[in-house]
PDB file of C-alpha atoms in Angstrom:
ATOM      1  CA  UNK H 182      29.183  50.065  95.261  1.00  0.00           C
ATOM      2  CA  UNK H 183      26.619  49.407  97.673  1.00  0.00           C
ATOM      3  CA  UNK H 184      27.417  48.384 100.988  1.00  0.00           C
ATOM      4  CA  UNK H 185      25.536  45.083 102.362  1.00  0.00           C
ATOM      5  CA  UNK H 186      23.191  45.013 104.826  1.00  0.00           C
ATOM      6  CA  UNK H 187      20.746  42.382 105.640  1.00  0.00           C
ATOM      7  CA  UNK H 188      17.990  41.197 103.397  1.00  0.00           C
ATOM      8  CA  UNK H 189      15.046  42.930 101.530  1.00  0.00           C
ATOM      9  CA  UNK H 190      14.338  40.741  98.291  1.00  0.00           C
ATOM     10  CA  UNK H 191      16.040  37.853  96.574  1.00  0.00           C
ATOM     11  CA  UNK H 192      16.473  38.736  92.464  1.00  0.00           C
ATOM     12  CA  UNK H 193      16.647  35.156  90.717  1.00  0.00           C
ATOM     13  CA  UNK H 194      17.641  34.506  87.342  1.00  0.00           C
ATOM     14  CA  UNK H 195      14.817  32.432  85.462  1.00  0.00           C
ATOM     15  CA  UNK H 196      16.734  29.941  82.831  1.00  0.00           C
ATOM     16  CA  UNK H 197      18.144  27.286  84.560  1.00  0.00           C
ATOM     17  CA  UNK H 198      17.698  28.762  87.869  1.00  0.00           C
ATOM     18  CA  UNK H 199      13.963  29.002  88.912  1.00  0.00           C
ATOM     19  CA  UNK H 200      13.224  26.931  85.373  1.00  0.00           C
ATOM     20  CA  UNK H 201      14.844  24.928  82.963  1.00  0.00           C
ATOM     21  CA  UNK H 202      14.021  23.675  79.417  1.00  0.00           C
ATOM     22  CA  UNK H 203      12.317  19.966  78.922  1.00  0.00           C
ATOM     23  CA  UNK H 204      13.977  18.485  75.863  1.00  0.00           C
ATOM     24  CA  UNK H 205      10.541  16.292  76.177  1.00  0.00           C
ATOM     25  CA  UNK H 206       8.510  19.103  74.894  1.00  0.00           C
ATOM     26  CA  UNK H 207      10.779  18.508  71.911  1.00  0.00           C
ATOM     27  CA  UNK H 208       9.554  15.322  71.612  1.00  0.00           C
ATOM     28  CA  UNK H 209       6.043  16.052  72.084  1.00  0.00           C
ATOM     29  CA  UNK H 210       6.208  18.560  69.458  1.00  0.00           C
ATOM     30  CA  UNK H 211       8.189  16.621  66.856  1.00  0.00           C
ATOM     31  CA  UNK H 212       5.597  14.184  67.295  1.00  0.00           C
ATOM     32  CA  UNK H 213       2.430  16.613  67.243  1.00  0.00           C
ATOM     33  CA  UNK H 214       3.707  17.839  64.049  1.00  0.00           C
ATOM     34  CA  UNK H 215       4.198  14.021  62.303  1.00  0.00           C
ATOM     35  CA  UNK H 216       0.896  12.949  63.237  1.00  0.00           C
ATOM     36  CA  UNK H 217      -0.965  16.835  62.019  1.00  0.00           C
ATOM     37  CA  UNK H 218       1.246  16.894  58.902  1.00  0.00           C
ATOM     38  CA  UNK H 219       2.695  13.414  58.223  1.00  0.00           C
ATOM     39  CA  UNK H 220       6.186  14.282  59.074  1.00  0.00           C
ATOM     40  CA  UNK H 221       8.966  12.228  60.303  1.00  0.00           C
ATOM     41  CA  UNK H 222       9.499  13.149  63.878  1.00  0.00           C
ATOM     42  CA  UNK H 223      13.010  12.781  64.217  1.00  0.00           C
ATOM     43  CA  UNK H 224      13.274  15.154  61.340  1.00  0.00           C
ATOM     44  CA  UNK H 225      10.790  17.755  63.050  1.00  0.00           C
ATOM     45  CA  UNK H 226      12.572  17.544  66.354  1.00  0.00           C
ATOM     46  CA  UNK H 227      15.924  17.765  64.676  1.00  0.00           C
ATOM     47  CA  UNK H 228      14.657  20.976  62.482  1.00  0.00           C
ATOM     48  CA  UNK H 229      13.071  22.391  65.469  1.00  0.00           C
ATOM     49  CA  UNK H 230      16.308  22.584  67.435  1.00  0.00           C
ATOM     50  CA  UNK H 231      19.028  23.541  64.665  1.00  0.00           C
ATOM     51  CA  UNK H 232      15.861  26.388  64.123  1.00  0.00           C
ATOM     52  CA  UNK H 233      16.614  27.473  67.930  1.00  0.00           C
ATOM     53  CA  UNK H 234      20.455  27.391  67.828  1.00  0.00           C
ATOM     54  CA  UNK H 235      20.540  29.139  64.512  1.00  0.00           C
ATOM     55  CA  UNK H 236      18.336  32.397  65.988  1.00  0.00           C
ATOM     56  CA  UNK H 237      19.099  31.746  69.793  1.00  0.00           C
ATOM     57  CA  UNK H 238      21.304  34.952  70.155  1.00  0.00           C
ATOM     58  CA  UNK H 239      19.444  36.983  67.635  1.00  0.00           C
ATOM     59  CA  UNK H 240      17.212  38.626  69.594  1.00  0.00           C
ATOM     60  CA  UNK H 241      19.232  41.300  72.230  1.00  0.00           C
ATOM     61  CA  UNK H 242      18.282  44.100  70.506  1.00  0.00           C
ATOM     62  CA  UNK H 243      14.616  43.657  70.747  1.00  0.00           C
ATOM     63  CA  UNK H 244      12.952  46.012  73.195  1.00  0.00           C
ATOM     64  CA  UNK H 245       8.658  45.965  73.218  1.00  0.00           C
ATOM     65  CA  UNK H 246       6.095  43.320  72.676  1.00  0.00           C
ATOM     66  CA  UNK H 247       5.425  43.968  69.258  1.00  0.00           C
ATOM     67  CA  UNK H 248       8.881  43.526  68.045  1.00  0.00           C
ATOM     68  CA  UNK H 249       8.921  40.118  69.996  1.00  0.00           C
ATOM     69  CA  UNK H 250       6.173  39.328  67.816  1.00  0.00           C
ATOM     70  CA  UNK H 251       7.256  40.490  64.647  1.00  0.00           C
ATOM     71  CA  UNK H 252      10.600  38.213  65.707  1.00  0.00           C
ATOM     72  CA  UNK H 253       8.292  34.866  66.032  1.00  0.00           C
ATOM     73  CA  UNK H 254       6.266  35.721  63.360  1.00  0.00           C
ATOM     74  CA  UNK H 255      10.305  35.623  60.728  1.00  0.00           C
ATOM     75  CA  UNK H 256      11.217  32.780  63.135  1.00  0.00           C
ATOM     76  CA  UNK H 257       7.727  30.987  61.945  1.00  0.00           C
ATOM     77  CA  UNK H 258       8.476  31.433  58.346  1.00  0.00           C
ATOM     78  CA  UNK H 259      12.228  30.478  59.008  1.00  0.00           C
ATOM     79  CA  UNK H 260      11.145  27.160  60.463  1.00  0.00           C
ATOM     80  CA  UNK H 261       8.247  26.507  57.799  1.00  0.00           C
ATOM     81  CA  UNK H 262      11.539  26.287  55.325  1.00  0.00           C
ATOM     82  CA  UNK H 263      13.492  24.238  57.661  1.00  0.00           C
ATOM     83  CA  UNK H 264      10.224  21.464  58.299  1.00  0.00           C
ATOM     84  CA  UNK H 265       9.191  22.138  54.599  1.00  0.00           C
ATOM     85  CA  UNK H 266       6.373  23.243  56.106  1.00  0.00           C
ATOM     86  CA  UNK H 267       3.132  26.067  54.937  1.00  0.00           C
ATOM     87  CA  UNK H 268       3.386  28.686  56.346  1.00  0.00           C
ATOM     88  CA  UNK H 269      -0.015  28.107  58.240  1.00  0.00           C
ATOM     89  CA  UNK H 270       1.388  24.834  59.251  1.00  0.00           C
ATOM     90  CA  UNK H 271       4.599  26.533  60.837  1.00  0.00           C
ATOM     91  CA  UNK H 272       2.083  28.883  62.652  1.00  0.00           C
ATOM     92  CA  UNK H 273       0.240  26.064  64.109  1.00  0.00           C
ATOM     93  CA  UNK H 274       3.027  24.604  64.829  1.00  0.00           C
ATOM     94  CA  UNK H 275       4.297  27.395  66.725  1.00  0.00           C
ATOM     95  CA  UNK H 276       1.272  28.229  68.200  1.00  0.00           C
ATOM     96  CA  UNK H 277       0.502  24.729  69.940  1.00  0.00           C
ATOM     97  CA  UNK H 278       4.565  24.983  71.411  1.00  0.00           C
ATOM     98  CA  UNK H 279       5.269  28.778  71.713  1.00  0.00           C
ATOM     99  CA  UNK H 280       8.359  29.574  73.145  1.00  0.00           C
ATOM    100  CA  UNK H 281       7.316  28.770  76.934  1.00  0.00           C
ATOM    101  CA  UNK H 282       5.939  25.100  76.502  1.00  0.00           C
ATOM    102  CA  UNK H 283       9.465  24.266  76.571  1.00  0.00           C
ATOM    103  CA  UNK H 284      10.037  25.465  80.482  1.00  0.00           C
ATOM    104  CA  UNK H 285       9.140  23.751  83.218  1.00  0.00           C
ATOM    105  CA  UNK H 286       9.854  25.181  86.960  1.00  0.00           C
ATOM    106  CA  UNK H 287      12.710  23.250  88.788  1.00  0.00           C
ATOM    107  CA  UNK H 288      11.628  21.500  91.804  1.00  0.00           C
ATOM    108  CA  UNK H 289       9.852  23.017  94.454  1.00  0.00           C
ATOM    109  CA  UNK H 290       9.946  26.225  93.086  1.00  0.00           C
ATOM    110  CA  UNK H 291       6.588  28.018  93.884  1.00  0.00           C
ATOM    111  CA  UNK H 292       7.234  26.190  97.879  1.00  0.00           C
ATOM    112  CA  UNK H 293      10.648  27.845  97.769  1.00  0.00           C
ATOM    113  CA  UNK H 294       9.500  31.164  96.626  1.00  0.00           C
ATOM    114  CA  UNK H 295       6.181  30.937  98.972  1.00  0.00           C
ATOM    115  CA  UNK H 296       8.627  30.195 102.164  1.00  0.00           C
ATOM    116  CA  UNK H 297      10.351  33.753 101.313  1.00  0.00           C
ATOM    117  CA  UNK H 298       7.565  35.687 100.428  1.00  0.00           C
ATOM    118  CA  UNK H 299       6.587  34.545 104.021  1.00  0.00           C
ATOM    119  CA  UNK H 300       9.612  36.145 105.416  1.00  0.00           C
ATOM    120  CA  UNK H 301       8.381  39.370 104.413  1.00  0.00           C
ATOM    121  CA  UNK H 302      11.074  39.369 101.328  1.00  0.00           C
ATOM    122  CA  UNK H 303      10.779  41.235  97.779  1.00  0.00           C
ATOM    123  CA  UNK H 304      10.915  38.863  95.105  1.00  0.00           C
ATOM    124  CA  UNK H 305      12.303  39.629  91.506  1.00  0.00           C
ATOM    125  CA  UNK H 306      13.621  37.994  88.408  1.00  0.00           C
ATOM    126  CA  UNK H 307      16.496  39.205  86.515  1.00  0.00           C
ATOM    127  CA  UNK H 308      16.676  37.243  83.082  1.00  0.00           C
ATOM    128  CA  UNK H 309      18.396  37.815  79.631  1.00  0.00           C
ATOM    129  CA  UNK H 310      15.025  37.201  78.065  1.00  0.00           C
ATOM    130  CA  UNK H 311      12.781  38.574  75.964  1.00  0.00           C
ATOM    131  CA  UNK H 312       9.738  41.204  76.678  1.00  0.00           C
ATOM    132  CA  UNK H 313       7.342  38.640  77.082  1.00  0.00           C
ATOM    133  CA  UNK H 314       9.203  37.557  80.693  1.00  0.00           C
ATOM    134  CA  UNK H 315       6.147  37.633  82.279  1.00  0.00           C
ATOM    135  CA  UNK H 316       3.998  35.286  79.957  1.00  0.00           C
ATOM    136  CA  UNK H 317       6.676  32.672  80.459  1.00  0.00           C
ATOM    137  CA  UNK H 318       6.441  33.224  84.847  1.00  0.00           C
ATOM    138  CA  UNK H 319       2.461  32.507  84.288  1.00  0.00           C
ATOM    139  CA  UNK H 320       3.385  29.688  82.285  1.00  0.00           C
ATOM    140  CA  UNK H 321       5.617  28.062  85.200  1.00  0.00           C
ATOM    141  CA  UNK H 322       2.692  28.701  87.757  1.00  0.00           C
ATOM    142  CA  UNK H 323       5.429  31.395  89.615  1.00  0.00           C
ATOM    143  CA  UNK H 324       3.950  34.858  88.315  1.00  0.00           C
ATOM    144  CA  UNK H 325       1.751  35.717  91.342  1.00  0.00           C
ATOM    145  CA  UNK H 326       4.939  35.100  93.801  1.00  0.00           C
ATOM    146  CA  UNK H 327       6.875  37.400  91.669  1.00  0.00           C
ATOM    147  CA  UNK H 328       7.146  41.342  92.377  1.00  0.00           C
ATOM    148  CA  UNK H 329       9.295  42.655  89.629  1.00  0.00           C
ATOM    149  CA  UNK H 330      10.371  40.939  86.538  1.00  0.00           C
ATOM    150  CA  UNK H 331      12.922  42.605  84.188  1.00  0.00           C
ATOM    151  CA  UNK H 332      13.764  41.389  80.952  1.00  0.00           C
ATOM    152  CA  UNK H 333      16.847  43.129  79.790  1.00  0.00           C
ATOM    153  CA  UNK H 334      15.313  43.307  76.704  1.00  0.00           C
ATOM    154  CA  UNK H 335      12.798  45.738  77.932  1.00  0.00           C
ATOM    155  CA  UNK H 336      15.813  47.722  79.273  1.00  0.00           C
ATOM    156  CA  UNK H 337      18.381  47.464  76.790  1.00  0.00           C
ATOM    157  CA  UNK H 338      21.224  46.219  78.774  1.00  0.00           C
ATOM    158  CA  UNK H 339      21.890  42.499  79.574  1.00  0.00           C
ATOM    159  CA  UNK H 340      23.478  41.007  82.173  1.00  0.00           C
ATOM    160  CA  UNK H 341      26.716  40.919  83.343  1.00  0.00           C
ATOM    161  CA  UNK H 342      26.382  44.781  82.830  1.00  0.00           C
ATOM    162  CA  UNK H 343      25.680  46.905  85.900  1.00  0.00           C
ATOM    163  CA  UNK H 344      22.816  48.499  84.717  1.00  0.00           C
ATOM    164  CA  UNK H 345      20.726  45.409  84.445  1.00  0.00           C
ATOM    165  CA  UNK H 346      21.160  44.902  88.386  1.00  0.00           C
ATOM    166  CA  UNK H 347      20.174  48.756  89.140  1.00  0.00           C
ATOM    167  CA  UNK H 348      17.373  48.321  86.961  1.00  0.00           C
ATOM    168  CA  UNK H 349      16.171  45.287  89.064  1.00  0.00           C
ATOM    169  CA  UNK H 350      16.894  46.812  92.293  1.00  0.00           C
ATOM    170  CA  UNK H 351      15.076  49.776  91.468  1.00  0.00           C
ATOM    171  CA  UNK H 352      11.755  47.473  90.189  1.00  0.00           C
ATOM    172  CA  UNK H 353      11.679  45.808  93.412  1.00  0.00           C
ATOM    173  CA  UNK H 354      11.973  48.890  95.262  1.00  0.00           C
ATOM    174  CA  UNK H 355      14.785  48.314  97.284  1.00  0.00           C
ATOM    175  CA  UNK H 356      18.878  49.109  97.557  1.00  0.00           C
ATOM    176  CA  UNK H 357      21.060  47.113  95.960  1.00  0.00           C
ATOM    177  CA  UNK H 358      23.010  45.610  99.109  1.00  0.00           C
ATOM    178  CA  UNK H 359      19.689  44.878 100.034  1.00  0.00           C
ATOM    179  CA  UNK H 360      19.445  41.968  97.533  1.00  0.00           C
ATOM    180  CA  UNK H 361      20.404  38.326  97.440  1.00  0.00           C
ATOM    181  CA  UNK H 362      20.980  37.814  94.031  1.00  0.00           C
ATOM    182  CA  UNK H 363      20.686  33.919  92.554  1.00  0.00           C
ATOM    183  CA  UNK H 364      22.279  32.886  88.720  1.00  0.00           C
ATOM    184  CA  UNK H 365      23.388  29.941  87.010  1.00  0.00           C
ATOM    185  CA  UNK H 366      26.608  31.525  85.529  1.00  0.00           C
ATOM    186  CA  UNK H 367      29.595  32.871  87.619  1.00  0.00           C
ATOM    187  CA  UNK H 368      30.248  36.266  85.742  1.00  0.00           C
ATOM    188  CA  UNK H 369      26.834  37.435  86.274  1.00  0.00           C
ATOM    189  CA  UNK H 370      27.380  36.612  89.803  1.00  0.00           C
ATOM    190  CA  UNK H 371      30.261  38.750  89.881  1.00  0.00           C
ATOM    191  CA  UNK H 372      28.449  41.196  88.295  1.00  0.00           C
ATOM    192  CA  UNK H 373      26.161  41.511  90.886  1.00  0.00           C
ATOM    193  CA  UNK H 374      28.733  41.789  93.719  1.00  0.00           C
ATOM    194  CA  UNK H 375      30.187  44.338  92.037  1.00  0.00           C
ATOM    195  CA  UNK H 376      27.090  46.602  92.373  1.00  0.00           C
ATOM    196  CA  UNK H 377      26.692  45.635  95.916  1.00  0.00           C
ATOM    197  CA  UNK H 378      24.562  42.725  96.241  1.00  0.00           C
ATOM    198  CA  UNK H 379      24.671  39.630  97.491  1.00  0.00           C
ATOM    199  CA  UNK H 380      25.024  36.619  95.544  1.00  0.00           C
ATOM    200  CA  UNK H 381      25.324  33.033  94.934  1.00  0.00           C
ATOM    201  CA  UNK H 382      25.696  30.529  91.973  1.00  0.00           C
ATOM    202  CA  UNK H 383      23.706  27.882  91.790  1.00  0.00           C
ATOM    203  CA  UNK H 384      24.192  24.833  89.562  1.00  0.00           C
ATOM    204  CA  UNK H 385      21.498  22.012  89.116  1.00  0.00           C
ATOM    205  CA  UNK H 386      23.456  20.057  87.882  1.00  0.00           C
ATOM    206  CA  UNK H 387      26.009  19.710  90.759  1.00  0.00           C
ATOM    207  CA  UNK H 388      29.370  19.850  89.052  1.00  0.00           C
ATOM    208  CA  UNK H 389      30.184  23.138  90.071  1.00  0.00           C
ATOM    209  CA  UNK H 390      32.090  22.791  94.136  1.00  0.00           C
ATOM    210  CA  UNK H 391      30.793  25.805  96.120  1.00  0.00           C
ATOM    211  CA  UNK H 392      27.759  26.461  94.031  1.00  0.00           C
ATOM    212  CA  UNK H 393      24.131  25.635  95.081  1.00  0.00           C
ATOM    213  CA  UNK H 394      22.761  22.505  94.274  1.00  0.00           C
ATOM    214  CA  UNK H 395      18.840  22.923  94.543  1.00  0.00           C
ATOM    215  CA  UNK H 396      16.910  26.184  94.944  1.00  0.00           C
ATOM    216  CA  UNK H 397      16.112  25.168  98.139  1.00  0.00           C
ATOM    217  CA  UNK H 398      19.521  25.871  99.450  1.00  0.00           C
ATOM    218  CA  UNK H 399      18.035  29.515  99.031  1.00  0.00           C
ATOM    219  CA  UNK H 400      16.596  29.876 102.194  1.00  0.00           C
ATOM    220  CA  UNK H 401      19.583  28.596 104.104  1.00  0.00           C
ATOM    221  CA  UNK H 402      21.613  31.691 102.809  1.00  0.00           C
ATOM    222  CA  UNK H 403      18.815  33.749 103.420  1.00  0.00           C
ATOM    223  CA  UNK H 404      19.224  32.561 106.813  1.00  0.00           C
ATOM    224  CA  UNK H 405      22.816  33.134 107.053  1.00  0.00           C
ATOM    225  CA  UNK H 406      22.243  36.569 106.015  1.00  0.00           C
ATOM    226  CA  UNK H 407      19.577  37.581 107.785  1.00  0.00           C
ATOM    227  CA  UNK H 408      16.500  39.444 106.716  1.00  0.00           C
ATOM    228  CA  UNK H 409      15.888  43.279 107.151  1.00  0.00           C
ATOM    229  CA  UNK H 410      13.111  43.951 110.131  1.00  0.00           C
ATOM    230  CA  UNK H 411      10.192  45.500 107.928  1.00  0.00           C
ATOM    231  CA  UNK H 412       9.728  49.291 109.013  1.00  0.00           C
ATOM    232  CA  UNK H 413       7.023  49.899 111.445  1.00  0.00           C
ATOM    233  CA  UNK H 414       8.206  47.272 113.307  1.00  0.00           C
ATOM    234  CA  UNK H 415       9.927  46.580 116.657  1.00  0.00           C
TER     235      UNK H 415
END
């Protein structure tokens, strides 16, 4: 375990953390898809879900681009069945709502992040994603901000395992007690701890006591903490 110190970079989970899913994107699509390909919409956005759940945790052991293709590519002829759809309509389908239309940044996001790139802080993102993690940052408008994004795809461990948080620390080029790390769900919390970082939950919803309520509450524990006085410095 590394010991803390004060602060270098803050490592933030991306799902419902720095972003969360729009279920209205679901109902844009369901509706794109009636009005292309005279379907009923409740049907589409119904299929279009059950399509998600059904392949949602099917996808760990996937490790470069091209096999994250290969995935949408089955999931596209999957969904086709599901829709009773072509399989060139499924592809359109897909293509006009790929997998990041459905994530929108939470609230003053890109201010939050700006405000600690300011302070002379790393910034990473730590998410048990897919390869394609940084598509999905340029999606949300947050990729420029963002000095090292990991997938755990890409490295073939996931959190709450340790590696996942060396790997991280190592991308942003820093030690690990170095790090405030940020995650919706305690045990990767823990997990981070446990290799020496610090850490906080947040929940966005608010029914979790202790846990932060808006990513803004960031810079208040960074402030609490303290940041690390950049070398070269007096």
């Amino acid at each position: 375990m590394t010991s803390h110190s004060t602060l270098r970079a803050v490592l933030f989970d991306r799902d419902d953390t720095i972003a969360y899913t729009d279920p209205g994107v679901y109902r844009e699509a369901a509706l794109w898809a009636a009005q292309t390909f005279g379907l009923d919409p409740h049907e589409v956005g119904a299929g279009m879900q059950a399509q998600w759940q059904a392949r949602a945790f099917s996808w760990w052991h996937l490790r470069t681009q091209a096999q994250e293709d290969a995935f949408w590519d089955e999931y596209s002829l999957e969904l086709a069945v599901r829709l009773n759809l072509t399989p060139t309509q499924a592809a359109q389908l897909s293509a006009r709502y790929p997998y990041e239309a459905f994530m929108k940044p939470v609230p003053d996001a890109r201010a939050v992040l700006e405000g600690l790139r300011a302070r002379g802080l790393r910034l990473g993102v730590l998410s048990n994603t897919l390869p394609s993690i940084d598509r999905t940052l340029a999606f949300l408008g947050l990729n420029d901000l963002i000095d090292a994004a990991v997938a755990t795809c890409t490295v073939g461990v996931h959190k709450p395992e340790p590696g996942a948080y060396h790997a991280a620390a190592q991308a942003l080029g820093v030690p690990a007690g170095t790090v405030l790390f940020i995650d919706d769900k305690q045990e990767n919390v823990d997990a981070a701890r446990a290799v020496g970082m610090h850490a906080a939950l947040i929940d966005l919803r608010g029914d979790t006591p202790g846990a932060l309520r808006r990513l803004g509450e960031v810079t208040g524990l960074v402030d609490r903490i303290g940041v690390a006085t950049p070398t070269g410095t007096r």
